[in-house]
Short mmCIF file of C-alpha atoms in Angstrom, two decimals:
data_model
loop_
_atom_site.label_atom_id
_atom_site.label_comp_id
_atom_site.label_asym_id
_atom_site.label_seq_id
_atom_site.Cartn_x
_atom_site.Cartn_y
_atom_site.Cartn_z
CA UNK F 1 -8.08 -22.80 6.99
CA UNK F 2 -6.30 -19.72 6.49
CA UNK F 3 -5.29 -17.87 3.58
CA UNK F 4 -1.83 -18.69 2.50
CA UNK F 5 0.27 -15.37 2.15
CA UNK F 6 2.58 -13.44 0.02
CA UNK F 7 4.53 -10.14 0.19
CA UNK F 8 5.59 -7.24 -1.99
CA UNK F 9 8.22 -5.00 -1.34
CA UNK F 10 8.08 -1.55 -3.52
CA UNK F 11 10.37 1.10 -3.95
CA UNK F 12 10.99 3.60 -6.43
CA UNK F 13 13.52 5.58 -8.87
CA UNK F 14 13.45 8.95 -10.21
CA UNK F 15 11.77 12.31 -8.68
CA UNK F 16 7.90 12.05 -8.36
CA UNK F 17 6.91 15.78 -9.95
CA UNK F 18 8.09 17.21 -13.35
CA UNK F 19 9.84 20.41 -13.44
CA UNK F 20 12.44 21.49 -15.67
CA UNK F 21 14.80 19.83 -13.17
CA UNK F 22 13.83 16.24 -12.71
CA UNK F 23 14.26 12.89 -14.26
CA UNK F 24 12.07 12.49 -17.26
CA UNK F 25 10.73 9.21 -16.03
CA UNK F 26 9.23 7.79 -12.59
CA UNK F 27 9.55 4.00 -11.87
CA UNK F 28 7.91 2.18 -9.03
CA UNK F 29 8.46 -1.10 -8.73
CA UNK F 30 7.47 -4.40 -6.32
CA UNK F 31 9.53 -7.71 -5.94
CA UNK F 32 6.43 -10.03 -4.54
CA UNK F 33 7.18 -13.35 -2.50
CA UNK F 34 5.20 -16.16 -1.39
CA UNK F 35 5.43 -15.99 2.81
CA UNK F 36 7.15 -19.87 1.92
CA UNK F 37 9.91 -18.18 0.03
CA UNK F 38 10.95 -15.11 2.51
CA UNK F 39 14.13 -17.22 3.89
CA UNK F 40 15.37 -17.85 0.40
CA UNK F 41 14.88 -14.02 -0.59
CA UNK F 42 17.25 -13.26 2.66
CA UNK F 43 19.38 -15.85 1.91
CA UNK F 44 19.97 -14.28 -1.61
CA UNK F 45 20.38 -11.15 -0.26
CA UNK F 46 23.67 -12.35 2.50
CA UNK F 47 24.72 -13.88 -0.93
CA UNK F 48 25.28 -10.95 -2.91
CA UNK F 49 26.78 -9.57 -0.34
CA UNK F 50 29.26 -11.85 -0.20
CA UNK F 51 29.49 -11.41 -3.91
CA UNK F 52 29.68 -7.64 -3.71
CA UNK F 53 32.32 -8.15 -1.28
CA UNK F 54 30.23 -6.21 1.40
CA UNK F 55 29.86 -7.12 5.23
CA UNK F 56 26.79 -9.62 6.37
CA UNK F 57 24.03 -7.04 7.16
CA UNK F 58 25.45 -4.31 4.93
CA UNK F 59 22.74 -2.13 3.49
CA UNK F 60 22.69 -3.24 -0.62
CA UNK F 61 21.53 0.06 -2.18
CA UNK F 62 21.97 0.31 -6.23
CA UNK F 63 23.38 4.01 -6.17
CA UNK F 64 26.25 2.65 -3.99
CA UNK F 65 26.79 -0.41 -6.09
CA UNK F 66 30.54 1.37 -7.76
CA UNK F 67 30.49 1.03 -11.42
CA UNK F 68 28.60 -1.39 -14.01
CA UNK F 69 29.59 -4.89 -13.46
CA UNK F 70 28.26 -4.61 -9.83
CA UNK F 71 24.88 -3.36 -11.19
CA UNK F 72 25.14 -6.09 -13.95
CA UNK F 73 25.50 -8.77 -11.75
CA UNK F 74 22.95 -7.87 -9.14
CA UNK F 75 20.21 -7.52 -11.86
CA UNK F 76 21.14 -10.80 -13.33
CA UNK F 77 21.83 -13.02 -10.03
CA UNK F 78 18.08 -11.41 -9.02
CA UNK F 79 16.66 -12.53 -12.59
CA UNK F 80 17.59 -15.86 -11.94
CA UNK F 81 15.51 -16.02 -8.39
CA UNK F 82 11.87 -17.98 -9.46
CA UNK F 83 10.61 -17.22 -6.10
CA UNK F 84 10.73 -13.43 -7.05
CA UNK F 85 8.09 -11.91 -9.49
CA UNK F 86 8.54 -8.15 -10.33
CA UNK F 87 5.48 -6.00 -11.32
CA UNK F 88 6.62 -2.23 -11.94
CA UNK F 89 5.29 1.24 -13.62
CA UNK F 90 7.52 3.21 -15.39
CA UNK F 91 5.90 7.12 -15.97
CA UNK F 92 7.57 8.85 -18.78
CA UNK F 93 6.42 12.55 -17.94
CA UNK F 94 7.48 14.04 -21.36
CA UNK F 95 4.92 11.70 -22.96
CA UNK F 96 2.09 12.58 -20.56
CA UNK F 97 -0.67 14.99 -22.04
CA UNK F 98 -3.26 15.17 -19.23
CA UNK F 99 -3.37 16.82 -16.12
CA UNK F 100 -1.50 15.13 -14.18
CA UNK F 101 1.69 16.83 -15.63
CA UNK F 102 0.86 19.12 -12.82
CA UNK F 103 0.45 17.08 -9.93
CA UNK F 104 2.41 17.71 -6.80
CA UNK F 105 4.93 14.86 -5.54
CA UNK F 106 2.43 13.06 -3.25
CA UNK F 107 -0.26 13.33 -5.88
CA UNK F 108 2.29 11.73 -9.04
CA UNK F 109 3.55 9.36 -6.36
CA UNK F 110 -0.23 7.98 -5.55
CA UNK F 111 -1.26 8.10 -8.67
CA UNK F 112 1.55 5.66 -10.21
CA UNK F 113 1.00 3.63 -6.52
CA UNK F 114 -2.82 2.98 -7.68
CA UNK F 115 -1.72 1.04 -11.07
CA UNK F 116 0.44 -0.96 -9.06
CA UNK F 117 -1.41 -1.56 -6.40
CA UNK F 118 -4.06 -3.02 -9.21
CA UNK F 119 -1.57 -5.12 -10.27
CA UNK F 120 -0.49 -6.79 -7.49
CA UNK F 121 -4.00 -6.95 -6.73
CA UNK F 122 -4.70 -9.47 -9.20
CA UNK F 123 -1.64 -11.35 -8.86
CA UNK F 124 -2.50 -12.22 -5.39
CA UNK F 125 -6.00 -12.86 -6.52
CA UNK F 126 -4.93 -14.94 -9.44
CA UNK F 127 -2.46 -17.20 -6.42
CA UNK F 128 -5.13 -17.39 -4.30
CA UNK F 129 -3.34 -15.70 -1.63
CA UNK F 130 -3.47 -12.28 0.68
CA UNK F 131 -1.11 -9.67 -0.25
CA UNK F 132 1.06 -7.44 1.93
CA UNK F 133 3.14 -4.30 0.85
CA UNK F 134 5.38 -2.25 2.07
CA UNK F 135 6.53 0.73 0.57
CA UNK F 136 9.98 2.11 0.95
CA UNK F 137 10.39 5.53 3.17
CA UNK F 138 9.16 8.02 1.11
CA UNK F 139 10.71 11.38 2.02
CA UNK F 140 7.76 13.67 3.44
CA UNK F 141 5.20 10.61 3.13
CA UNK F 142 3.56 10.24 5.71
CA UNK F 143 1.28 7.09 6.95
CA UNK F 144 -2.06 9.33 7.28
CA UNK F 145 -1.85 10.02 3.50
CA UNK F 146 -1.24 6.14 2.61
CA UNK F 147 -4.39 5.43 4.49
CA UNK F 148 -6.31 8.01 2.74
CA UNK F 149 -5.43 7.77 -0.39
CA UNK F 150 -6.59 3.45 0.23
CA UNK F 151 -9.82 4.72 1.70
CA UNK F 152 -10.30 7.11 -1.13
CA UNK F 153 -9.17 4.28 -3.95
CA UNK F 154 -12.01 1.78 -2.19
CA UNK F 155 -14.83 4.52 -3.36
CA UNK F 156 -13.05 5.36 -6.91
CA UNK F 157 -15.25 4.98 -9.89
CA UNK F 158 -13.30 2.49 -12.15
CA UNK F 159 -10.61 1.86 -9.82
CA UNK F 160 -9.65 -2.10 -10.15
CA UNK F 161 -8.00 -2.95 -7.57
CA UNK F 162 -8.97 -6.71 -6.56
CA UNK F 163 -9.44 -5.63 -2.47
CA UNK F 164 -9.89 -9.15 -1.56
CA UNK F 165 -7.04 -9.74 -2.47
CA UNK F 166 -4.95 -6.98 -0.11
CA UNK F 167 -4.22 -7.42 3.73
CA UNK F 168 -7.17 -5.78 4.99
CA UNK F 169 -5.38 -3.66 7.27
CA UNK F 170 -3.46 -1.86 4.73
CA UNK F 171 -0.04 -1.01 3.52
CA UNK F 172 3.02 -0.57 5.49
CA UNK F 173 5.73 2.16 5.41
CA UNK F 174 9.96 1.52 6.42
CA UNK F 175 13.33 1.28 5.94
CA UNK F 176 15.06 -0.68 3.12
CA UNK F 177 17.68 -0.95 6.39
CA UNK F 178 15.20 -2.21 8.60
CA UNK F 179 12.73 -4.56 6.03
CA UNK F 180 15.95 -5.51 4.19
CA UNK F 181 13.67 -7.26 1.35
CA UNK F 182 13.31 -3.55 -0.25
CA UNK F 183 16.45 -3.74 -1.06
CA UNK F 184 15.44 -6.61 -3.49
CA UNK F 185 13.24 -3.33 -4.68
CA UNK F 186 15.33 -1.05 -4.94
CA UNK F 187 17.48 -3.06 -7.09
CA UNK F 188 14.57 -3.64 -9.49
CA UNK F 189 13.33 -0.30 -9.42
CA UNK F 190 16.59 1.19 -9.99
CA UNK F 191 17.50 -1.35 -12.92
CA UNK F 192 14.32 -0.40 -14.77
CA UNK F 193 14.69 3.05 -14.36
CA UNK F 194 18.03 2.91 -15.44
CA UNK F 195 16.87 1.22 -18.96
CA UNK F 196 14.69 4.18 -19.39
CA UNK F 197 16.36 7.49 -17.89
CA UNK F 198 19.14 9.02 -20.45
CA UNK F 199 22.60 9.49 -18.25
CA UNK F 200 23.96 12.72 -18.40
CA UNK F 201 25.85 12.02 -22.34
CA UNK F 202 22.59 10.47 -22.93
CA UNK F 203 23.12 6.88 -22.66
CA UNK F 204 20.55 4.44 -20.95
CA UNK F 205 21.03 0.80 -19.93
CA UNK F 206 18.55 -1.77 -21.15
CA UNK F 207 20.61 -4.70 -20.54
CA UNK F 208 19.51 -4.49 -16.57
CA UNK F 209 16.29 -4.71 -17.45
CA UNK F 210 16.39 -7.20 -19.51
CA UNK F 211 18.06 -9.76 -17.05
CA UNK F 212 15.15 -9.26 -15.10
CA UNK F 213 12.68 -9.91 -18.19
CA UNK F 214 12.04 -13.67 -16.62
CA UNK F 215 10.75 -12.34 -13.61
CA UNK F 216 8.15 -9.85 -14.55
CA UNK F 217 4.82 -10.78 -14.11
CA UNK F 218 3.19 -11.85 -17.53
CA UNK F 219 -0.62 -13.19 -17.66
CA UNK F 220 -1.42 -15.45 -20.26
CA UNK F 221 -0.89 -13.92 -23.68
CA UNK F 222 -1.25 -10.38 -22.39
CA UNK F 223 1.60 -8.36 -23.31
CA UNK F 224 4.15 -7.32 -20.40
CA UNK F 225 3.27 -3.96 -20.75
CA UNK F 226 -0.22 -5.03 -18.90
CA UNK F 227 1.07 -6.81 -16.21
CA UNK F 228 4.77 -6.70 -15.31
CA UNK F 229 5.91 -3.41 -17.10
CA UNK F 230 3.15 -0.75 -16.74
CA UNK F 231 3.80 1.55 -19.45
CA UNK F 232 2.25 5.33 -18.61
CA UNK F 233 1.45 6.50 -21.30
CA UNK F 234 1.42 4.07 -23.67
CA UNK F 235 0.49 6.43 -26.67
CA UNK F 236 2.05 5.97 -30.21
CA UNK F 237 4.43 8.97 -29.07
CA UNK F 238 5.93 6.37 -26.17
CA UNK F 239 5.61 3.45 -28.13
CA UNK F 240 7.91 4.50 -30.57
CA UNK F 241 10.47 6.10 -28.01
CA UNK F 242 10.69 2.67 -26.79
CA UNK F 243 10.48 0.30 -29.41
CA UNK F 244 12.58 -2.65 -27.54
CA UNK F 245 9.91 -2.79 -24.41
CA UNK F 246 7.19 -5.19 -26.50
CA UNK F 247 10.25 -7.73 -27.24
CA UNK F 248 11.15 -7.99 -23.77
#
């Protein structure tokens, strides 16, 4: 008997590196479906469109979404999905005090990629299921450094990624135009990072976020931040920025 099947779609918000010009935070986030459930995630998706009054096929991207009702109704109407569960990581660089400050953009991307990666690990492991991802397009990413950075996570000393769990063969790289379930990603990733990136007068957004609080993944008693909302750091420093994320 084979191994029923479910999927996670990840994309991400905010520039990988930290320099004295980009975002203060990082999110990466996966929407994960059981294979059973794929035709009602597309069937959402040709609904919103109809909602957003956009054309059947139409690319949904969150940065074209004009305005904040649009972006307020996409995060709820995807809250309200049970067949979607939403595991992200939000980085907040100015918290950070080890090295990796300094890492490169592959290197920052990877590294938030591994505590996802664990997490959706033991989700799948947890259903009883194998896992598939695929990542968004990463500009300059290239396939040869998603396969070594899994080869090099299989021989990591305290890495805990459940590997039984994954698709043996790996993750996959494409286009949110192409794969249209990244879109459900990029909606998720984008709503998050919005809660937690200051706008330009220094305003953030938490209500998107927290229309999608029903969604993301929660194990047992375990606060969110362990599961479903990765916190990196999660220092006293961060903790207090954010006092609202341990209600959510």
């Amino acid at each position: 008997m084979s191994i029923p099947r479910m999927f996670a779609f990840i994309d991400e918000a905010g520039q990988r590196s930290r320099n004295g010009k980009s975002s203060e935070h990082f999110v990466m986030s996966a929407v994960i479906i059981r294979e059973e459930d794929l035709p009602r995630a597309a069937a959402f998706l040709a609904d919103l469109r109809i909602a957003l009054d956009r054309r059947p096929g139409d690319h949904l991207t969150w940065k074209n979404f004009k305005g904040h009702s649009p972006r307020l109704y996409a995060a709820q109407a995807l809250g309200k999905q049970e067949w979607a569960t939403i595991s992200s990581v939000v980085v907040s660089k100015r918290h950070i005090t080890e090295n990796i400050a300094n890492m490169n953009d592959d290197r920052a991307y990877l590294f938030t990629f591994r505590f996802l990666l664990e997490r959706l690990s033991w989700f799948a492991r947890d259903s009883r299921r194998e896992l598939t991802y695929t990542l968004a397009h990463v500009v300059r990413f290239k396939m040869e450094k998603l396969r070594e950075y899994e080869s090099a996570l299989r021989s990591l000393r305290g890495c805990q990624i459940a590997w039984q769990a994954l698709d043996a063969r790996g993750g996959n790289i494409d286009q949110p135009q192409r794969r249209e379930l990244l879109q459900l990603a990029d909606i998720s990733a984008s709503a998050t990072f919005a809660a937690f990136e200051p706008d330009k007068w220094g305003n953030t957004e938490i209500r998107y976020l927290q229309l999608l609080s029903e969604r993301l993944y929660r194990r047992g008693a375990a606060p969110v931040t362990s599961y479903g909302l990765k916190m990196h750091p999660w220092n006293e420093p961060a903790k207090a920025a954010y006092p609202w994320v341990a209600a959510l």
